[in-house]
Coordinates of C-alpha atoms and ligand atoms in Angstrom, one line a residue:
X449 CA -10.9 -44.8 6.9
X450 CA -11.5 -41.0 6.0
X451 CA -9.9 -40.3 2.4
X452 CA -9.8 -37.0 1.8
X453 CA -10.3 -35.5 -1.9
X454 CA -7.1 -33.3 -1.9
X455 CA -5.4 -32.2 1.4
X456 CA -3.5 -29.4 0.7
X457 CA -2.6 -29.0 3.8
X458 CA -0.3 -32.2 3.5
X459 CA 0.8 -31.4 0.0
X460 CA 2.2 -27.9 1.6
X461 CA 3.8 -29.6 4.5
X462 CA 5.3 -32.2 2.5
X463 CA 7.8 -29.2 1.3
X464 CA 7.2 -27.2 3.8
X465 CA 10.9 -26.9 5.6
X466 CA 11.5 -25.1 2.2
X467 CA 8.3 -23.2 1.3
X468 CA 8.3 -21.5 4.8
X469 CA 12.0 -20.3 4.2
X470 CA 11.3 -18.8 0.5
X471 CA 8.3 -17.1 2.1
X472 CA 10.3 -15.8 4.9
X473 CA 13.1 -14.9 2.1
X474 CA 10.6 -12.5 0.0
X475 CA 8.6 -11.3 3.6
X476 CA 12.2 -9.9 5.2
X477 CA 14.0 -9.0 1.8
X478 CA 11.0 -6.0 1.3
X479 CA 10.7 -6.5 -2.2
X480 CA 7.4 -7.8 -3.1
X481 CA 6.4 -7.3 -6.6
X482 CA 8.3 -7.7 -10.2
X483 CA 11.7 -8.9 -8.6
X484 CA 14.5 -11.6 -8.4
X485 CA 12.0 -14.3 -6.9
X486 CA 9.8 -13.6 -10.6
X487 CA 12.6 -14.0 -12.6
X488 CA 14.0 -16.8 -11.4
X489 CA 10.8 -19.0 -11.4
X490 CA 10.0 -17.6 -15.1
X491 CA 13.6 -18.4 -16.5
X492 CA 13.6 -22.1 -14.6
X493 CA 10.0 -22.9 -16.0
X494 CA 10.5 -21.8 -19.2
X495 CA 13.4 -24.3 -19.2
X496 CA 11.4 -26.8 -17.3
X497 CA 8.4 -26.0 -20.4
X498 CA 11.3 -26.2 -23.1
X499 CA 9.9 -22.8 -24.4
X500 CA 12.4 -19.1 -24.9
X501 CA 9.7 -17.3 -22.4
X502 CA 7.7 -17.4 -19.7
X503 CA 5.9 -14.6 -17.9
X504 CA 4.6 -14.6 -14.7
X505 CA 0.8 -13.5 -14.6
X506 CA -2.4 -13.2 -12.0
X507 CA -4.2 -16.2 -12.3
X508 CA -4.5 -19.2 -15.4
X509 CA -7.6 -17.5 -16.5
X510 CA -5.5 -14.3 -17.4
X511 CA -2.9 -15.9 -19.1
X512 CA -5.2 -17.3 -21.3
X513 CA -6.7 -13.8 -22.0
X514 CA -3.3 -12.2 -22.2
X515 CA -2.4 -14.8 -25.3
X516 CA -5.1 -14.0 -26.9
X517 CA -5.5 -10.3 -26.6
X518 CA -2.0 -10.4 -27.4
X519 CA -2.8 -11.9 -30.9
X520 CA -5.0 -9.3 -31.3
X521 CA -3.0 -6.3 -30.6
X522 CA -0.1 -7.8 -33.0
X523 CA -2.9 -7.9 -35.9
X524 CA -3.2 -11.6 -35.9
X525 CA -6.9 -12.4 -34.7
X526 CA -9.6 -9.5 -35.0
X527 CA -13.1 -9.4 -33.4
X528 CA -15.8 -12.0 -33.9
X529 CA -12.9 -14.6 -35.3
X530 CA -13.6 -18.3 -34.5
X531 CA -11.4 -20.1 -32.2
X532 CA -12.1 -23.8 -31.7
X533 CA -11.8 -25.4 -28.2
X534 CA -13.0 -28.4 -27.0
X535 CA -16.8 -28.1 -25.5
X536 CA -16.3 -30.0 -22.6
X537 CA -13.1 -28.2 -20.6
X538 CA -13.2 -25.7 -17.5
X539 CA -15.2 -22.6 -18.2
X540 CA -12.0 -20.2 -18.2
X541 CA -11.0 -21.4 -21.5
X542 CA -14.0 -20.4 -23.1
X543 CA -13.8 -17.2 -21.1
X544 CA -10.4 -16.2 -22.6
X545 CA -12.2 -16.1 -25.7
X546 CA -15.5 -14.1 -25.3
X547 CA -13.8 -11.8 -22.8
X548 CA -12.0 -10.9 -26.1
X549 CA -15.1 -10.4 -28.3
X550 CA -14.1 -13.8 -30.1
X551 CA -16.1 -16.5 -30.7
X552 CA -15.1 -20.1 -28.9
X553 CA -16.4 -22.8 -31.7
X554 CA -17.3 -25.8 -29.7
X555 CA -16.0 -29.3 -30.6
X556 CA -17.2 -32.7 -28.7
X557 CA -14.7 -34.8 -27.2
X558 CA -13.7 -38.5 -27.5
X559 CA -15.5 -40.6 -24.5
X560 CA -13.1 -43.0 -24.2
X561 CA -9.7 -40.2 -23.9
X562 CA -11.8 -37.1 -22.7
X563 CA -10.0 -35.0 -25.4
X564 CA -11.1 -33.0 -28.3
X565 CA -12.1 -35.2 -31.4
X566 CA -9.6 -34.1 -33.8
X567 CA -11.5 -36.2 -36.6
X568 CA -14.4 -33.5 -36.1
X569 CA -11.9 -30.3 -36.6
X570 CA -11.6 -29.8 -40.1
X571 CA -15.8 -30.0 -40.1
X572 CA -15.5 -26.6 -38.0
X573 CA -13.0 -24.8 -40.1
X574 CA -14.0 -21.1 -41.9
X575 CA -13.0 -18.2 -43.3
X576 CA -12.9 -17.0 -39.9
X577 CA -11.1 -19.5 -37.8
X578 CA -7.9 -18.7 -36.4
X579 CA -6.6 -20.9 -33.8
X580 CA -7.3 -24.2 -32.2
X581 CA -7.3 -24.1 -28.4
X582 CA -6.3 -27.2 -27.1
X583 CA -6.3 -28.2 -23.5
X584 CA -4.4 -30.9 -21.6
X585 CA -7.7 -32.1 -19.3
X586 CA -7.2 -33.9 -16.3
X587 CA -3.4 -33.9 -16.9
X588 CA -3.6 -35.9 -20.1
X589 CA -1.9 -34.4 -23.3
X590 CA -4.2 -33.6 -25.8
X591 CA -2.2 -32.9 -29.1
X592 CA -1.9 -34.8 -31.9
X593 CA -0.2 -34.8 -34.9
X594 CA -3.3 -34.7 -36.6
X595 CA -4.2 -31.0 -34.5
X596 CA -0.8 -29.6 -35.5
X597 CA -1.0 -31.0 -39.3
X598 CA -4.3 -28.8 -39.6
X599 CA -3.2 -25.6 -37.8
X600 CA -0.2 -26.1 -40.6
X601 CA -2.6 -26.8 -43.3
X602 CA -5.1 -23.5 -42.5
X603 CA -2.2 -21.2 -40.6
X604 CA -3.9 -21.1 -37.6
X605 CA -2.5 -20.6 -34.2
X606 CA -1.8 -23.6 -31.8
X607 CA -3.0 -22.5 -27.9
X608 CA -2.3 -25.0 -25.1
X609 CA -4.5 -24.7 -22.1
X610 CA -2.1 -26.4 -19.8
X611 CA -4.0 -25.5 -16.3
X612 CA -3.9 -29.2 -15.5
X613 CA -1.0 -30.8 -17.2
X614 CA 2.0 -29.3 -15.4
X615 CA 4.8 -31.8 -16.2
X616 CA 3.0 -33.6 -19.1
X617 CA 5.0 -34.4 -22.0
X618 CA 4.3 -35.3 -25.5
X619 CA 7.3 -37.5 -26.8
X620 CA 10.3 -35.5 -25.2
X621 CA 8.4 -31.9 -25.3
X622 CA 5.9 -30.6 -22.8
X623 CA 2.8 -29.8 -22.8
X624 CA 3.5 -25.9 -23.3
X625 CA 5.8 -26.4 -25.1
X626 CA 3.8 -28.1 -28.5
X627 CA 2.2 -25.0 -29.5
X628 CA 2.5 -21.1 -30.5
X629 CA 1.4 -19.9 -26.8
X630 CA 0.6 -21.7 -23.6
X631 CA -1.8 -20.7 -20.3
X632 CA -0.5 -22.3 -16.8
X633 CA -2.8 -22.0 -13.9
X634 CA -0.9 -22.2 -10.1
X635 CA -4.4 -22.2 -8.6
X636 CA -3.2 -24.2 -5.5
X637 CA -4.8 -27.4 -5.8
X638 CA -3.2 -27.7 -9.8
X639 CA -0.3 -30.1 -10.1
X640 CA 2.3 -27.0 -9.6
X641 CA 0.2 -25.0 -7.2
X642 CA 0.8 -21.9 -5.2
X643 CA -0.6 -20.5 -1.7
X644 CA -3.3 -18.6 -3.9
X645 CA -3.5 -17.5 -7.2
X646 CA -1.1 -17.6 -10.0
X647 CA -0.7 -18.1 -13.5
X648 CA 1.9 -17.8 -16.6
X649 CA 2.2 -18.0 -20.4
X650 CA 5.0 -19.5 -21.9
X651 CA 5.7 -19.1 -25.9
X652 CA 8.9 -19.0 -27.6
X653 CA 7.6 -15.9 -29.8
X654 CA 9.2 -13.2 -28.5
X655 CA 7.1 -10.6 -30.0
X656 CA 4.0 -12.2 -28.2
X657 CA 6.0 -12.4 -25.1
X658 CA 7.0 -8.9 -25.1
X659 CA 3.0 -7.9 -25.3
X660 CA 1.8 -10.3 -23.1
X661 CA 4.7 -9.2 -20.3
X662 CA 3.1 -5.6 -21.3
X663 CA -0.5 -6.7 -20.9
X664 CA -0.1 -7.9 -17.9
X665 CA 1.7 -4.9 -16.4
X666 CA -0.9 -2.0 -17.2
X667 CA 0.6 -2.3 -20.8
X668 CA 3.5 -0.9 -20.1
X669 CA 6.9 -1.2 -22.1
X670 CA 8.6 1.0 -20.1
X671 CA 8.3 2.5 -16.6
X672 CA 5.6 5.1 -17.0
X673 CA 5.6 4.6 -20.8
X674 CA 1.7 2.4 -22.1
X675 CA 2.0 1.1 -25.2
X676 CA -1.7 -1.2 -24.6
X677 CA -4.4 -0.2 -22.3
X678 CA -3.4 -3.2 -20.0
X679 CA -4.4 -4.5 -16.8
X680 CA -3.0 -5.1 -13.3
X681 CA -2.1 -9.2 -13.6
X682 CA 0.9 -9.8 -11.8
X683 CA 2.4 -12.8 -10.7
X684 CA 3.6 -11.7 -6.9
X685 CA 7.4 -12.3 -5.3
X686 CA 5.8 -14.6 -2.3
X687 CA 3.9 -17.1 -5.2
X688 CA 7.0 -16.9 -7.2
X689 CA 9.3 -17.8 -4.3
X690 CA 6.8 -20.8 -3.6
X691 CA 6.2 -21.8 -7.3
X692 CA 10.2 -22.5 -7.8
X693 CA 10.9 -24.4 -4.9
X694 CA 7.8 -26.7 -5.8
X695 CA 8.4 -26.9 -9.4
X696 CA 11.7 -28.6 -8.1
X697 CA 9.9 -31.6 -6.5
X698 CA 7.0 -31.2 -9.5
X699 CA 8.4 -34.2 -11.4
X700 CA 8.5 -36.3 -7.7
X701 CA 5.0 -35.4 -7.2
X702 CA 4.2 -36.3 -10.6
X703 CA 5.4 -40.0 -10.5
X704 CA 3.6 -40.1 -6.8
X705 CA 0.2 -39.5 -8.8
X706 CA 1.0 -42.0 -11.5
X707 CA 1.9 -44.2 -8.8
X708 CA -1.7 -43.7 -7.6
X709 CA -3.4 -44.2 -10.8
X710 CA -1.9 -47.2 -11.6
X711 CA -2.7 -48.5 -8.8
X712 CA -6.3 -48.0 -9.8
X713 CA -5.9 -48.8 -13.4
X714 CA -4.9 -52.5 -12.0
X715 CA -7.8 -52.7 -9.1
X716 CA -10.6 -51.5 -10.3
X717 CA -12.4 -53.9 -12.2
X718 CA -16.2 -53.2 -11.5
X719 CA -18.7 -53.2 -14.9
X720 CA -20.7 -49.9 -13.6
X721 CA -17.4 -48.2 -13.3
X722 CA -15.4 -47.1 -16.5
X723 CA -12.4 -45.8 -16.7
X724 CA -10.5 -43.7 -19.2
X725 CA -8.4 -44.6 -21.7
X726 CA -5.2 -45.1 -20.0
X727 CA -2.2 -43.4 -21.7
X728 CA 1.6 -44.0 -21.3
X729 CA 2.9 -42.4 -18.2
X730 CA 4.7 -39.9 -20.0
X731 CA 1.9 -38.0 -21.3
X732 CA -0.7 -38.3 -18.7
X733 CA 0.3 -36.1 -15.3
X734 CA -3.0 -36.8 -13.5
X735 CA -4.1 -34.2 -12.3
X736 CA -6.9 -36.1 -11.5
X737 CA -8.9 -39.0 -12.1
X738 CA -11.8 -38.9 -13.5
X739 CA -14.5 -42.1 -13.8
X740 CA -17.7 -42.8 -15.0
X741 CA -20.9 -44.3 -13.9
X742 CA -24.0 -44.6 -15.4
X743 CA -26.0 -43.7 -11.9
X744 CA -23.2 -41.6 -10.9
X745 CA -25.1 -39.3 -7.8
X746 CA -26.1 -42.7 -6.1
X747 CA -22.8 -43.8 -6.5
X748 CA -21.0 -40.5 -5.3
X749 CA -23.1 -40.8 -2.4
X750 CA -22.2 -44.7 -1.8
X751 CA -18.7 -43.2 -1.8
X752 CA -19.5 -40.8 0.9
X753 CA -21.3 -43.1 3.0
X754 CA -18.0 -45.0 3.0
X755 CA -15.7 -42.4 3.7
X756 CA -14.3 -41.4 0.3
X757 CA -14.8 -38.0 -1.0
X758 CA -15.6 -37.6 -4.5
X759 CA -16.1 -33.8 -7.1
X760 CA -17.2 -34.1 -10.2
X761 CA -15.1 -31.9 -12.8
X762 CA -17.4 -30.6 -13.9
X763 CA -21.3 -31.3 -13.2
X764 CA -22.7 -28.3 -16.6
X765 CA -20.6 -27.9 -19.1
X766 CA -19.9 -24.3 -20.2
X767 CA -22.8 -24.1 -23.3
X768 CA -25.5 -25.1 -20.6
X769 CA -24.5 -22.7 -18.3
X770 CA -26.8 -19.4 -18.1
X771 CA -23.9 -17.1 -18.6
X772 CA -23.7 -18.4 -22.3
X773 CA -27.7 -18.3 -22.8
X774 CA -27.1 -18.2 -26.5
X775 CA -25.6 -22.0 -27.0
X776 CA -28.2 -23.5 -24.1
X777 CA -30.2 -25.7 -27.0
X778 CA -26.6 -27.0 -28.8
X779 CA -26.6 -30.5 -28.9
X780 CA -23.1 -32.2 -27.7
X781 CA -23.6 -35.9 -27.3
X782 CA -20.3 -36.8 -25.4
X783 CA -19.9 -33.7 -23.3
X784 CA -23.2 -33.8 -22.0
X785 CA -22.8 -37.5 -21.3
X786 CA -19.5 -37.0 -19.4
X787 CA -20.8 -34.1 -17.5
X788 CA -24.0 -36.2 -16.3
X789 CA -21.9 -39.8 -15.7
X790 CA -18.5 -37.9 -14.4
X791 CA -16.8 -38.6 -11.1
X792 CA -13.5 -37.4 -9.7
X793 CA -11.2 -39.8 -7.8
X794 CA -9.0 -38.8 -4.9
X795 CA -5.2 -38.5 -6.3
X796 CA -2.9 -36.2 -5.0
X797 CA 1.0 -36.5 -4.8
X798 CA 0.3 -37.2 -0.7
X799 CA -2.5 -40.1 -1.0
X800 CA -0.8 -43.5 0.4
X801 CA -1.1 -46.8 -1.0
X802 CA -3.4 -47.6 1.9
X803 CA -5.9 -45.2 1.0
X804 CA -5.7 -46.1 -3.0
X805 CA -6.7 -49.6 -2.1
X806 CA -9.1 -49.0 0.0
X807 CA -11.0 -46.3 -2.5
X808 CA -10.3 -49.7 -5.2
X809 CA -12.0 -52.1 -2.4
X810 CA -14.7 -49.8 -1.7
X811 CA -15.6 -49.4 -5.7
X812 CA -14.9 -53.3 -6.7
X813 CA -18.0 -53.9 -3.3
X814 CA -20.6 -51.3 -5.2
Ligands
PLP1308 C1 -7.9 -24.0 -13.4 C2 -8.1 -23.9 -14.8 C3 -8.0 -22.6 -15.5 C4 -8.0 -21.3 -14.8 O1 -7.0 -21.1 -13.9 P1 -7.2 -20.1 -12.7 O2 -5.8 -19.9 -12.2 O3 -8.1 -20.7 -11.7 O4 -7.7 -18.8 -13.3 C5 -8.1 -22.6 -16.9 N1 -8.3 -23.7 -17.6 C6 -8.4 -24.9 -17.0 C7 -8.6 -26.2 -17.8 C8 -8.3 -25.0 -15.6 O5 -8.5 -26.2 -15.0

């Protein structure tokens, strides 16, 4: 059997009756930018999200660097401030911040839940800090009461990286929802995905929404009127039209995944392979599913051998890469050991029951 990492191809098709009329919709209606399609996606995920706003942006990498530069043109985070963020997440979060001239403080994780050790936070606080950027990794929510306890106790800004965790809740609120401003990716192999890029911020703020929308729109407030020396980052009609008949299914496609990873949580039972932490259902969306394994190349490539395709998410983590030259000799125990023992799964809201146990059979034989 051939197991696929992701197939988008089947993830499309499984709505596709639906996605090919939306597209058709926005291609004949000849409206294709800043319409009816983006307002209705942004008003039904900002009620999905639980949040007053939600704008519709380029890409998840952009959203994140709207919030931000929005904090800075509302006088609330200046130049060379510290914003911590866990050291072992996607490059783009970090990039949000050094694209803004700010400076990302980097925090080790837990090994055993993959998220940011908030017990080494409060170390990390100074005069300059101003926010903590969380992010939901591998769809797994990554607040604690703890996190919002010390952005209350120093008045620092709560930022949800929520690229992964589309759907994820924290007791009855989601993930994007927990904080002061949240970054969503619709990259198309995320858990609500679109045909190409896409992104949004949601935030109940509306003074940060208003600057963000403005950002993200060449800065403008008002046709032909610039308030901010913006950029082009628009969300566009066909992604919008595609996002919101998707985000109807996203719970569905949610519960399929879990489905999945339960499914390993009970099979897998070799010693060379750990697993993470396994959370309640509710707050863990995975996006994917990450294990670890001492000899982890050999062991990719035993995978392969046997028909299973494997990525590792991610193989250097951002302070080792050569684009951040400055941070290369940083010490950080736990990333560096999840980046070198790391190994991504196949889950996807398509993956059968057939193919789950035979990934399990084919790890319990190594
Ligand atoms: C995918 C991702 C992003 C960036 O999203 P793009 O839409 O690809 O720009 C940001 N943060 C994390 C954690 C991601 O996984």
């Amino acid at each position: 059997m051939q197991i696929p990492f992701l197939s988008l191809q089947s993830v499309t098709a499984s709505h596709g009756d639906e996605i090919n009329t939306a597209v058709a919709r926005v291609v004949n209606s000849g409206w294709y930018l800043q319409g009816e399609e983006n307002k209705r996606f942004e008003e039904n995920y900002a009620k999905y999200i639980g949040t007053e706003f939600c704008i519709g942006c380029a890409n998840g990498l952009d959203a994140l660097i709207w919030i931000v530069r929005a904090y800075k043109e509302l006088g609330v985070f200046n130049d060379r401030d510290e914003i911590i963020v866990p050291a072992n997440t996607y490059i783009a979060t970090i990039l949000a911040i050094t694209e803004n001239n700010l400076k990302p403080v980097l925090v080790d994780p837990r090994f055993d839940t993959l998220e940011i050790d908030d017990s080494h936070i409060e170390d990390k606080i100074t005069p300059k800090t101003k926010a903590i950027m969380i992010v939901h990794l591998y769809g797994r929510c990554a607040y604690t009461e703890r996190i919002d306890a010390i952005c209350k106790k120093y008045d620092l800004k709560l930022i949800e990286d929520n690229a992964q965790a589309h759907g994820c809740r924290y007791d009855d609120r989601r993930t994007g929802s927990l904080g002061d401003a949240a970054g969503h990716s619709f990259y198309p192999g995320k858990n609500l995905g679109a045909l190409g890029d896409g992104g949004a911020v949601t935030t109940s703020d509306p003074q940060l929404a208003e600057c963000v929308r403005a950002l993200a729109n060449y800065g403008s407030t008002k046709k032909y009127v610039f308030k901010y020396c913006g950029r082009n980052s628009r969300l566009d009609e066909i992604q919008a039209a595609v996002l919101d008949v998707k985000l109807k299914y996203l719970d569905e496609d949610n519960c399929k995944r879990q489905k999945i990873a339960e499914y390993y949580y009970e099979k897998i039972n070799n010693p060379k392979i750990v697993l993470p932490k396994r959370m309640d259902d509710k707050n863990n969306v995975y996006h994917l599913f990450p294990v670890f394994c001492e000899k982890r190349d050999a062991f990719q490539q035993y995978l392969k051998e046997n028909g299973i395709q494997t990525l590792i998410h991610y193989p250097i983590p951002p302070h080792k890469q050569e684009c951040y030259k400055e941070w290369n000799r940083i010490s950080l125990p736990i990333t560096e050991k999840i980046h070198n023992q790391e190994l991504t799964l196949p889950i996807s809201p398509v993956m059968t029951r057939e193919e789950a146990e035979c990934v399990a059979k084919v790890i319990n034989r190594y």
